[in-house]
mmCIF file of C-alpha atoms in Angstrom:
data_model
loop_
_atom_site.group_PDB
_atom_site.id
_atom_site.type_symbol
_atom_site.label_atom_id
_atom_site.label_comp_id
_atom_site.label_asym_id
_atom_site.label_seq_id
_atom_site.Cartn_x
_atom_site.Cartn_y
_atom_site.Cartn_z
ATOM 1 C CA UNK A 1 -47.629 -31.395 -1.643
ATOM 2 C CA UNK A 2 -49.257 -28.063 -0.721
ATOM 3 C CA UNK A 3 -52.997 -27.685 -1.114
ATOM 4 C CA UNK A 4 -52.465 -24.725 -3.478
ATOM 5 C CA UNK A 5 -49.568 -23.063 -5.270
ATOM 6 C CA UNK A 6 -48.686 -20.481 -7.901
ATOM 7 C CA UNK A 7 -47.592 -22.062 -11.171
ATOM 8 C CA UNK A 8 -44.639 -20.642 -13.033
ATOM 9 C CA UNK A 9 -45.056 -19.728 -16.709
ATOM 10 C CA UNK A 10 -44.031 -22.417 -19.147
ATOM 11 C CA UNK A 11 -41.948 -19.950 -21.155
ATOM 12 C CA UNK A 12 -40.636 -16.425 -20.970
ATOM 13 C CA UNK A 13 -39.745 -15.898 -24.616
ATOM 14 C CA UNK A 14 -41.967 -15.652 -27.664
ATOM 15 C CA UNK A 15 -40.806 -15.328 -31.244
ATOM 16 C CA UNK A 16 -42.347 -12.817 -33.598
ATOM 17 C CA UNK A 17 -42.588 -14.271 -37.130
ATOM 18 C CA UNK A 18 -40.611 -17.179 -35.766
ATOM 19 C CA UNK A 19 -37.384 -15.111 -35.739
ATOM 20 C CA UNK A 20 -37.576 -12.011 -33.514
ATOM 21 C CA UNK A 21 -37.476 -12.911 -29.787
ATOM 22 C CA UNK A 22 -39.896 -11.083 -27.485
ATOM 23 C CA UNK A 23 -38.746 -11.597 -23.911
ATOM 24 C CA UNK A 24 -41.073 -11.116 -20.946
ATOM 25 C CA UNK A 25 -38.193 -9.906 -18.770
ATOM 26 C CA UNK A 26 -37.400 -7.079 -21.187
ATOM 27 C CA UNK A 27 -41.087 -6.180 -21.571
ATOM 28 C CA UNK A 28 -41.463 -5.847 -17.803
ATOM 29 C CA UNK A 29 -38.412 -3.589 -17.608
ATOM 30 C CA UNK A 30 -39.649 -1.385 -20.461
ATOM 31 C CA UNK A 31 -43.168 -1.189 -19.019
ATOM 32 C CA UNK A 32 -41.765 -0.216 -15.625
ATOM 33 C CA UNK A 33 -39.693 2.590 -17.168
ATOM 34 C CA UNK A 34 -42.709 3.943 -19.075
ATOM 35 C CA UNK A 35 -44.905 3.979 -15.962
ATOM 36 C CA UNK A 36 -42.148 5.626 -13.910
ATOM 37 C CA UNK A 37 -41.743 8.390 -16.504
ATOM 38 C CA UNK A 38 -45.505 9.011 -16.625
ATOM 39 C CA UNK A 39 -45.717 9.281 -12.835
ATOM 40 C CA UNK A 40 -42.636 11.489 -12.716
ATOM 41 C CA UNK A 41 -43.986 13.812 -15.424
ATOM 42 C CA UNK A 42 -47.265 14.337 -13.590
ATOM 43 C CA UNK A 43 -45.528 15.024 -10.301
ATOM 44 C CA UNK A 44 -43.030 17.383 -11.972
ATOM 45 C CA UNK A 45 -45.766 19.459 -13.624
ATOM 46 C CA UNK A 46 -47.692 19.583 -10.339
ATOM 47 C CA UNK A 47 -44.566 20.996 -8.728
ATOM 48 C CA UNK A 48 -44.332 23.741 -11.356
ATOM 49 C CA UNK A 49 -41.732 22.244 -13.673
ATOM 50 C CA UNK A 50 -41.798 22.415 -17.451
ATOM 51 C CA UNK A 51 -43.613 19.577 -19.266
ATOM 52 C CA UNK A 52 -41.349 17.058 -20.941
ATOM 53 C CA UNK A 53 -38.476 17.509 -18.498
ATOM 54 C CA UNK A 54 -38.663 14.011 -16.973
ATOM 55 C CA UNK A 55 -38.927 12.450 -20.441
ATOM 56 C CA UNK A 56 -35.747 14.240 -21.495
ATOM 57 C CA UNK A 57 -33.931 13.215 -18.323
ATOM 58 C CA UNK A 58 -35.012 9.600 -18.847
ATOM 59 C CA UNK A 59 -32.977 9.591 -22.058
ATOM 60 C CA UNK A 60 -29.936 10.020 -19.817
ATOM 61 C CA UNK A 61 -31.067 7.813 -16.940
ATOM 62 C CA UNK A 62 -32.193 4.638 -18.730
ATOM 63 C CA UNK A 63 -28.992 3.674 -20.588
ATOM 64 C CA UNK A 64 -26.831 4.636 -17.612
ATOM 65 C CA UNK A 65 -29.114 2.657 -15.301
ATOM 66 C CA UNK A 66 -29.052 -0.489 -17.450
ATOM 67 C CA UNK A 67 -25.269 -0.475 -17.619
ATOM 68 C CA UNK A 68 -24.951 0.186 -13.886
ATOM 69 C CA UNK A 69 -27.476 -2.495 -12.974
ATOM 70 C CA UNK A 70 -25.716 -5.120 -15.058
ATOM 71 C CA UNK A 71 -22.291 -4.161 -13.722
ATOM 72 C CA UNK A 72 -23.489 -4.502 -10.126
ATOM 73 C CA UNK A 73 -24.968 -7.926 -10.844
ATOM 74 C CA UNK A 74 -21.856 -9.230 -12.597
ATOM 75 C CA UNK A 75 -19.481 -7.859 -9.927
ATOM 76 C CA UNK A 76 -21.458 -9.233 -6.971
ATOM 77 C CA UNK A 77 -22.226 -12.573 -8.675
ATOM 78 C CA UNK A 78 -19.021 -12.960 -10.656
ATOM 79 C CA UNK A 79 -18.854 -16.671 -9.859
ATOM 80 C CA UNK A 80 -21.841 -17.223 -12.158
ATOM 81 C CA UNK A 81 -19.751 -16.168 -15.157
ATOM 82 C CA UNK A 82 -16.057 -16.384 -14.258
ATOM 83 C CA UNK A 83 -15.816 -19.012 -11.507
ATOM 84 C CA UNK A 84 -14.223 -22.441 -12.036
ATOM 85 C CA UNK A 85 -17.661 -24.127 -12.062
ATOM 86 C CA UNK A 86 -19.606 -21.197 -13.503
ATOM 87 C CA UNK A 87 -22.954 -22.260 -14.988
ATOM 88 C CA UNK A 88 -22.699 -19.474 -17.589
ATOM 89 C CA UNK A 89 -20.107 -18.555 -20.180
ATOM 90 C CA UNK A 90 -18.184 -15.291 -19.615
ATOM 91 C CA UNK A 91 -19.780 -13.744 -22.708
ATOM 92 C CA UNK A 92 -23.193 -14.235 -21.088
ATOM 93 C CA UNK A 93 -22.316 -11.463 -18.645
ATOM 94 C CA UNK A 94 -23.486 -9.157 -21.452
ATOM 95 C CA UNK A 95 -26.797 -10.971 -21.992
ATOM 96 C CA UNK A 96 -28.983 -8.563 -20.069
ATOM 97 C CA UNK A 97 -32.158 -10.161 -21.423
ATOM 98 C CA UNK A 98 -31.467 -13.324 -19.423
ATOM 99 C CA UNK A 99 -31.961 -11.463 -16.169
ATOM 100 C CA UNK A 100 -29.623 -10.048 -13.589
ATOM 101 C CA UNK A 101 -29.869 -6.320 -12.826
ATOM 102 C CA UNK A 102 -28.634 -4.974 -9.499
ATOM 103 C CA UNK A 103 -30.938 -2.203 -8.367
ATOM 104 C CA UNK A 104 -28.197 -0.260 -6.586
ATOM 105 C CA UNK A 105 -25.971 -0.196 -9.629
ATOM 106 C CA UNK A 106 -28.940 0.959 -11.697
ATOM 107 C CA UNK A 107 -29.787 3.726 -9.221
ATOM 108 C CA UNK A 108 -26.172 4.887 -8.871
ATOM 109 C CA UNK A 109 -25.316 5.166 -12.573
ATOM 110 C CA UNK A 110 -28.858 6.248 -13.439
ATOM 111 C CA UNK A 111 -28.471 9.137 -10.996
ATOM 112 C CA UNK A 112 -25.196 10.043 -12.694
ATOM 113 C CA UNK A 113 -26.982 10.235 -16.038
ATOM 114 C CA UNK A 114 -29.739 12.404 -14.536
ATOM 115 C CA UNK A 115 -27.085 14.690 -13.048
ATOM 116 C CA UNK A 116 -25.642 15.295 -16.510
ATOM 117 C CA UNK A 117 -29.110 16.138 -17.813
ATOM 118 C CA UNK A 118 -29.863 18.441 -14.883
ATOM 119 C CA UNK A 119 -26.625 20.376 -15.394
ATOM 120 C CA UNK A 120 -27.568 21.119 -19.000
ATOM 121 C CA UNK A 121 -30.948 22.473 -17.892
ATOM 122 C CA UNK A 122 -29.993 24.234 -14.662
ATOM 123 C CA UNK A 123 -32.225 21.955 -12.585
ATOM 124 C CA UNK A 124 -31.646 20.873 -8.999
ATOM 125 C CA UNK A 125 -30.867 17.146 -8.808
ATOM 126 C CA UNK A 126 -32.542 16.860 -5.411
ATOM 127 C CA UNK A 127 -35.808 18.229 -6.827
ATOM 128 C CA UNK A 128 -35.780 15.620 -9.587
ATOM 129 C CA UNK A 129 -34.890 12.841 -7.132
ATOM 130 C CA UNK A 130 -37.880 13.645 -4.909
ATOM 131 C CA UNK A 131 -40.150 13.775 -7.944
ATOM 132 C CA UNK A 132 -39.189 10.423 -9.452
ATOM 133 C CA UNK A 133 -38.762 8.401 -6.235
ATOM 134 C CA UNK A 134 -42.333 6.972 -6.132
ATOM 135 C CA UNK A 135 -42.165 6.170 -9.841
ATOM 136 C CA UNK A 136 -38.913 4.246 -9.367
ATOM 137 C CA UNK A 137 -40.576 2.108 -6.703
ATOM 138 C CA UNK A 138 -43.492 1.354 -9.056
ATOM 139 C CA UNK A 139 -41.049 0.510 -11.854
ATOM 140 C CA UNK A 140 -39.328 -1.994 -9.564
ATOM 141 C CA UNK A 141 -42.681 -3.539 -8.668
ATOM 142 C CA UNK A 142 -43.433 -4.094 -12.364
ATOM 143 C CA UNK A 143 -39.917 -5.192 -13.256
ATOM 144 C CA UNK A 144 -39.930 -7.935 -10.610
ATOM 145 C CA UNK A 145 -42.493 -9.812 -12.677
ATOM 146 C CA UNK A 146 -39.725 -10.401 -15.189
ATOM 147 C CA UNK A 147 -38.101 -12.582 -12.515
ATOM 148 C CA UNK A 148 -41.344 -14.545 -12.372
ATOM 149 C CA UNK A 149 -41.145 -15.383 -16.084
ATOM 150 C CA UNK A 150 -37.469 -16.304 -15.723
ATOM 151 C CA UNK A 151 -38.168 -18.458 -12.622
ATOM 152 C CA UNK A 152 -35.631 -16.605 -10.514
ATOM 153 C CA UNK A 153 -35.577 -14.563 -7.316
ATOM 154 C CA UNK A 154 -37.440 -17.128 -5.274
ATOM 155 C CA UNK A 155 -37.023 -17.922 -1.605
ATOM 156 C CA UNK A 156 -36.711 -21.007 0.515
ATOM 157 C CA UNK A 157 -39.084 -23.995 0.179
ATOM 158 C CA UNK A 158 -42.567 -23.503 1.635
ATOM 159 C CA UNK A 159 -45.913 -25.323 1.864
ATOM 160 C CA UNK A 160 -47.929 -22.090 2.040
ATOM 161 C CA UNK A 161 -50.851 -21.809 -0.397
ATOM 162 C CA UNK A 162 -49.047 -19.074 -2.312
ATOM 163 C CA UNK A 163 -45.892 -21.108 -2.743
ATOM 164 C CA UNK A 164 -44.317 -20.692 -6.196
ATOM 165 C CA UNK A 165 -43.709 -23.724 -8.376
ATOM 166 C CA UNK A 166 -40.159 -23.822 -9.745
ATOM 167 C CA UNK A 167 -38.763 -26.319 -12.238
ATOM 168 C CA UNK A 168 -36.345 -28.686 -10.456
ATOM 169 C CA UNK A 169 -33.492 -27.902 -12.853
ATOM 170 C CA UNK A 170 -33.406 -24.190 -12.039
ATOM 171 C CA UNK A 171 -30.363 -22.772 -10.149
ATOM 172 C CA UNK A 172 -31.032 -22.478 -6.413
ATOM 173 C CA UNK A 173 -33.638 -25.222 -6.169
ATOM 174 C CA UNK A 174 -33.546 -27.787 -3.355
ATOM 175 C CA UNK A 175 -33.799 -31.452 -4.320
ATOM 176 C CA UNK A 176 -37.204 -32.888 -3.496
ATOM 177 C CA UNK A 177 -38.870 -29.466 -3.101
ATOM 178 C CA UNK A 178 -41.385 -28.164 -5.615
ATOM 179 C CA UNK A 179 -42.700 -24.877 -4.178
ATOM 180 C CA UNK A 180 -40.813 -21.870 -2.818
ATOM 181 C CA UNK A 181 -41.471 -18.478 -1.330
ATOM 182 C CA UNK A 182 -42.336 -16.092 -4.202
ATOM 183 C CA UNK A 183 -39.741 -13.521 -3.189
ATOM 184 C CA UNK A 184 -40.372 -11.559 -6.398
ATOM 185 C CA UNK A 185 -44.040 -11.183 -5.424
ATOM 186 C CA UNK A 186 -43.190 -10.088 -1.886
ATOM 187 C CA UNK A 187 -40.873 -7.403 -3.213
ATOM 188 C CA UNK A 188 -43.384 -6.273 -5.835
ATOM 189 C CA UNK A 189 -46.070 -5.762 -3.195
ATOM 190 C CA UNK A 190 -43.586 -4.046 -0.874
ATOM 191 C CA UNK A 191 -42.521 -1.635 -3.628
ATOM 192 C CA UNK A 192 -46.107 -0.673 -4.450
ATOM 193 C CA UNK A 193 -46.828 0.022 -0.788
ATOM 194 C CA UNK A 194 -43.630 2.045 -0.569
ATOM 195 C CA UNK A 195 -44.606 4.155 -3.595
ATOM 196 C CA UNK A 196 -47.959 5.143 -2.116
ATOM 197 C CA UNK A 197 -46.349 5.838 1.265
ATOM 198 C CA UNK A 198 -43.794 8.170 -0.325
ATOM 199 C CA UNK A 199 -46.515 10.160 -2.101
ATOM 200 C CA UNK A 200 -48.560 10.503 1.087
ATOM 201 C CA UNK A 201 -45.644 11.391 3.381
ATOM 202 C CA UNK A 202 -44.149 13.793 0.839
ATOM 203 C CA UNK A 203 -47.395 15.749 0.646
ATOM 204 C CA UNK A 204 -48.152 15.565 4.364
ATOM 205 C CA UNK A 205 -44.758 16.858 5.465
ATOM 206 C CA UNK A 206 -43.944 18.927 2.358
ATOM 207 C CA UNK A 207 -40.565 17.214 2.044
ATOM 208 C CA UNK A 208 -37.943 18.796 -0.207
ATOM 209 C CA UNK A 209 -34.184 18.708 -0.930
ATOM 210 C CA UNK A 210 -34.005 14.963 -1.640
ATOM 211 C CA UNK A 211 -35.706 13.826 1.559
ATOM 212 C CA UNK A 212 -38.406 11.869 -0.295
ATOM 213 C CA UNK A 213 -35.699 10.010 -2.203
ATOM 214 C CA UNK A 214 -33.892 9.314 1.074
ATOM 215 C CA UNK A 215 -37.089 7.752 2.439
ATOM 216 C CA UNK A 216 -37.350 5.651 -0.720
ATOM 217 C CA UNK A 217 -33.840 4.272 -0.171
ATOM 218 C CA UNK A 218 -34.494 3.626 3.525
ATOM 219 C CA UNK A 219 -37.887 2.033 2.909
ATOM 220 C CA UNK A 220 -36.692 -0.182 0.098
ATOM 221 C CA UNK A 221 -33.656 -1.439 2.030
ATOM 222 C CA UNK A 222 -35.857 -2.476 4.974
ATOM 223 C CA UNK A 223 -37.973 -4.677 2.723
ATOM 224 C CA UNK A 224 -35.008 -5.928 0.732
ATOM 225 C CA UNK A 225 -33.191 -7.006 3.905
ATOM 226 C CA UNK A 226 -35.814 -9.511 5.017
ATOM 227 C CA UNK A 227 -36.707 -10.637 1.467
ATOM 228 C CA UNK A 228 -33.028 -11.250 0.739
ATOM 229 C CA UNK A 229 -32.906 -13.462 3.839
ATOM 230 C CA UNK A 230 -35.517 -15.762 2.288
ATOM 231 C CA UNK A 231 -33.453 -16.510 -0.805
ATOM 232 C CA UNK A 232 -31.518 -19.759 -1.154
ATOM 233 C CA UNK A 233 -29.634 -19.089 -4.392
ATOM 234 C CA UNK A 234 -25.855 -18.777 -4.421
ATOM 235 C CA UNK A 235 -24.499 -15.532 -2.953
ATOM 236 C CA UNK A 236 -21.510 -14.165 -1.057
ATOM 237 C CA UNK A 237 -21.910 -14.241 2.723
ATOM 238 C CA UNK A 238 -20.184 -11.984 5.266
ATOM 239 C CA UNK A 239 -20.604 -12.770 8.982
ATOM 240 C CA UNK A 240 -23.624 -14.901 8.218
ATOM 241 C CA UNK A 241 -25.431 -12.304 6.083
ATOM 242 C CA UNK A 242 -25.718 -12.139 2.330
ATOM 243 C CA UNK A 243 -23.852 -9.352 0.545
ATOM 244 C CA UNK A 244 -27.077 -7.594 -0.447
ATOM 245 C CA UNK A 245 -28.188 -7.581 3.178
ATOM 246 C CA UNK A 246 -25.015 -5.759 4.192
ATOM 247 C CA UNK A 247 -25.585 -3.356 1.316
ATOM 248 C CA UNK A 248 -29.106 -2.713 2.598
ATOM 249 C CA UNK A 249 -27.812 -1.956 6.103
ATOM 250 C CA UNK A 250 -25.203 0.523 4.870
ATOM 251 C CA UNK A 251 -27.611 2.300 2.534
ATOM 252 C CA UNK A 252 -30.316 2.500 5.211
ATOM 253 C CA UNK A 253 -27.939 4.263 7.598
ATOM 254 C CA UNK A 254 -26.701 6.602 4.859
ATOM 255 C CA UNK A 255 -30.261 7.436 3.774
ATOM 256 C CA UNK A 256 -31.424 8.276 7.284
ATOM 257 C CA UNK A 257 -28.326 10.402 7.885
ATOM 258 C CA UNK A 258 -29.037 12.373 4.713
ATOM 259 C CA UNK A 259 -32.727 12.710 5.666
ATOM 260 C CA UNK A 260 -31.686 14.355 8.939
ATOM 261 C CA UNK A 261 -29.048 16.538 7.264
ATOM 262 C CA UNK A 262 -31.335 17.749 4.454
ATOM 263 C CA UNK A 263 -33.942 18.811 7.008
ATOM 264 C CA UNK A 264 -31.761 21.851 7.755
ATOM 265 C CA UNK A 265 -31.859 23.108 4.167
ATOM 266 C CA UNK A 266 -34.221 25.988 3.466
ATOM 267 C CA UNK A 267 -33.095 27.321 0.080
ATOM 268 C CA UNK A 268 -35.117 27.157 -3.105
ATOM 269 C CA UNK A 269 -34.542 24.307 -5.569
ATOM 270 C CA UNK A 270 -34.216 25.262 -9.208
ATOM 271 C CA UNK A 271 -36.798 23.728 -11.546
ATOM 272 C CA UNK A 272 -35.113 25.149 -14.622
ATOM 273 C CA UNK A 273 -38.157 27.223 -15.614
ATOM 274 C CA UNK A 274 -37.289 30.449 -17.434
ATOM 275 C CA UNK A 275 -39.434 33.352 -16.175
ATOM 276 C CA UNK A 276 -41.554 35.165 -18.728
ATOM 277 C CA UNK A 277 -40.209 38.598 -19.787
ATOM 278 C CA UNK A 278 -41.849 41.555 -18.074
ATOM 279 C CA UNK A 279 -44.097 43.712 -20.289
ATOM 280 C CA UNK A 280 -42.421 46.774 -21.849
ATOM 281 C CA UNK A 281 -42.787 50.042 -20.002
ATOM 282 C CA UNK A 282 -45.407 52.415 -21.365
ATOM 283 C CA UNK A 283 -44.023 54.461 -24.227
ATOM 284 C CA UNK A 284 -40.940 52.270 -24.821
ATOM 285 C CA UNK A 285 -40.209 51.172 -28.347
ATOM 286 C CA UNK A 286 -40.543 47.503 -29.303
ATOM 287 C CA UNK A 287 -37.523 46.447 -31.365
ATOM 288 C CA UNK A 288 -39.454 43.459 -32.679
ATOM 289 C CA UNK A 289 -42.195 45.725 -34.071
ATOM 290 C CA UNK A 290 -40.687 48.597 -36.061
ATOM 291 C CA UNK A 291 -44.146 49.466 -37.320
ATOM 292 C CA UNK A 292 -45.037 50.516 -33.810
ATOM 293 C CA UNK A 293 -42.054 52.850 -33.795
ATOM 294 C CA UNK A 294 -43.232 54.380 -37.054
ATOM 295 C CA UNK A 295 -46.616 54.994 -35.553
ATOM 296 C CA UNK A 296 -45.023 56.658 -32.563
ATOM 297 C CA UNK A 297 -42.904 58.825 -34.846
ATOM 298 C CA UNK A 298 -46.023 59.911 -36.723
ATOM 299 C CA UNK A 299 -47.663 60.927 -33.488
ATOM 300 C CA UNK A 300 -44.713 63.186 -32.596
ATOM 301 C CA UNK A 301 -44.903 65.121 -35.828
ATOM 302 C CA UNK A 302 -42.978 62.992 -38.336
ATOM 303 C CA UNK A 303 -45.235 63.103 -41.404
ATOM 304 C CA UNK A 304 -44.473 61.087 -44.507
ATOM 305 C CA UNK A 305 -45.184 63.221 -47.599
ATOM 306 C CA UNK A 306 -44.229 61.088 -50.560
ATOM 307 C CA UNK A 307 -40.446 60.674 -50.705
ATOM 308 C CA UNK A 308 -39.829 63.636 -48.361
ATOM 309 C CA UNK A 309 -40.343 63.620 -44.581
ATOM 310 C CA UNK A 310 -41.115 66.984 -43.109
ATOM 311 C CA UNK A 311 -40.556 67.373 -39.412
ATOM 312 C CA UNK A 312 -43.425 69.599 -38.401
ATOM 313 C CA UNK A 313 -42.380 69.287 -34.785
ATOM 314 C CA UNK A 314 -39.031 70.853 -35.691
ATOM 315 C CA UNK A 315 -40.834 73.797 -37.334
ATOM 316 C CA UNK A 316 -42.890 74.389 -34.252
ATOM 317 C CA UNK A 317 -39.770 74.291 -32.124
ATOM 318 C CA UNK A 318 -38.099 76.860 -34.407
ATOM 319 C CA UNK A 319 -41.050 79.162 -34.118
ATOM 320 C CA UNK A 320 -41.056 78.966 -30.360
ATOM 321 C CA UNK A 321 -37.293 79.607 -30.071
ATOM 322 C CA UNK A 322 -37.279 82.746 -32.300
ATOM 323 C CA UNK A 323 -38.473 86.226 -31.398
ATOM 324 C CA UNK A 324 -42.170 86.780 -31.020
ATOM 325 C CA UNK A 325 -43.822 87.471 -34.355
ATOM 326 C CA UNK A 326 -40.716 86.487 -36.375
ATOM 327 C CA UNK A 327 -40.712 83.234 -38.272
ATOM 328 C CA UNK A 328 -37.310 81.569 -38.674
ATOM 329 C CA UNK A 329 -36.221 80.795 -42.209
ATOM 330 C CA UNK A 330 -36.497 77.117 -42.988
ATOM 331 C CA UNK A 331 -33.191 75.310 -43.295
ATOM 332 C CA UNK A 332 -32.128 74.432 -46.860
ATOM 333 C CA UNK A 333 -32.917 70.908 -47.892
ATOM 334 C CA UNK A 334 -29.699 69.104 -49.017
ATOM 335 C CA UNK A 335 -31.831 66.557 -50.847
ATOM 336 C CA UNK A 336 -33.141 69.311 -53.222
ATOM 337 C CA UNK A 337 -30.286 71.512 -54.471
ATOM 338 C CA UNK A 338 -32.619 73.056 -57.035
ATOM 339 C CA UNK A 339 -34.530 74.667 -54.176
ATOM 340 C CA UNK A 340 -31.279 76.177 -52.913
ATOM 341 C CA UNK A 341 -30.474 77.614 -56.352
ATOM 342 C CA UNK A 342 -33.885 79.254 -56.496
ATOM 343 C CA UNK A 343 -33.292 80.849 -53.136
ATOM 344 C CA UNK A 344 -29.858 82.154 -54.216
ATOM 345 C CA UNK A 345 -31.393 83.778 -57.294
ATOM 346 C CA UNK A 346 -33.927 85.552 -55.130
ATOM 347 C CA UNK A 347 -31.559 86.623 -52.381
ATOM 348 C CA UNK A 348 -28.371 87.043 -54.418
ATOM 349 C CA UNK A 349 -29.265 90.211 -56.466
ATOM 350 C CA UNK A 350 -29.206 92.690 -53.605
ATOM 351 C CA UNK A 351 -26.122 91.067 -52.218
ATOM 352 C CA UNK A 352 -24.305 91.510 -55.605
ATOM 353 C CA UNK A 353 -25.280 95.244 -55.911
ATOM 354 C CA UNK A 354 -24.011 95.932 -52.427
ATOM 355 C CA UNK A 355 -20.726 94.283 -53.259
ATOM 356 C CA UNK A 356 -20.248 96.390 -56.489
ATOM 357 C CA UNK A 357 -20.771 99.692 -54.594
ATOM 358 C CA UNK A 358 -18.107 98.759 -52.071
ATOM 359 C CA UNK A 359 -15.649 97.877 -54.825
ATOM 360 C CA UNK A 360 -16.262 101.232 -56.612
ATOM 361 C CA UNK A 361 -15.570 103.210 -53.440
ATOM 362 C CA UNK A 362 -12.368 101.334 -52.878
ATOM 363 C CA UNK A 363 -11.182 102.090 -56.440
ATOM 364 C CA UNK A 364 -11.958 105.835 -56.030
ATOM 365 C CA UNK A 365 -9.951 106.028 -52.822
ATOM 366 C CA UNK A 366 -7.031 104.263 -54.480
ATOM 367 C CA UNK A 367 -7.127 106.668 -57.470
ATOM 368 C CA UNK A 368 -7.122 109.727 -55.207
ATOM 369 C CA UNK A 369 -4.065 108.522 -53.365
ATOM 370 C CA UNK A 370 -2.199 108.075 -56.624
ATOM 371 C CA UNK A 371 -3.006 111.675 -57.709
ATOM 372 C CA UNK A 372 -1.685 113.030 -54.402
ATOM 373 C CA UNK A 373 1.564 111.275 -55.004
#
């Protein structure tokens, strides 16, 4: 027996009011998501993005990530649910609360959900990926404690003082052994160190275009490779390595290749921030403030006199266009026909007398012509 060890919790489920189950695994996942969103929001605002953007994108990422994580787990460990000696029923493949989320499935489908959200907002996916990468690592560090409550994700037997006590009836245990490497704790510590390293390197080198996220993938796969080698639970092996170790190798190479490729990019990444409208030019009318237009009209000579508007500027223009010393007659107002009638009475009398004289002369000429005939 080791001199010291880490005891496992006696239970991972509590019942509220004796009916509603509260599972530690689910609480750890939820807490990790909340912390990741908070970190991502702060980093996004510091970069110049609009507040609330990461929260909105999380609405897309979380459900996609949960589905992807469960699919990866079920596909890679199908023998746990569909094998001839499967310890679980096939329907239990849907019981996400019992543990079993593959991080790469969660990242892949979660990224797909974020891509949908970014398209709707006109945001660069690479900018979001760099922003949330440290928060994802912290979320994984918190989520791994759910494995502790479920007594899973432990390594080979060990007599080290920090060996983890596991119940002998748990899957993956070795007969006669009581303590094992706390692989969940190793990964949790690794993820926290990775998160702080990403923040420091990202600021130091001013990394953009998804290069911080590429470092997250590369850094996580390095730790996952050696931690995965400590595990003794059932898994598929290829050329002596567990399937997740081969996955780590492939993703590490792909991440480093993208890190090198993205270093050549120099363009700006869209943060989806709408620029504020430029102030109106001096003297231009504001369509949203018609009162301002009225004030401008008053300044140019448009005077409101009761129900009638008199354009004094037009009068001045008429005076300037006419001969010197002659004032142009004001145009008749169609809105006041009575004024026009008054003018006709004043001006019509001489016009009528002139017309009668011309008619008389015409009649005299016509009469003289008749007499000649």
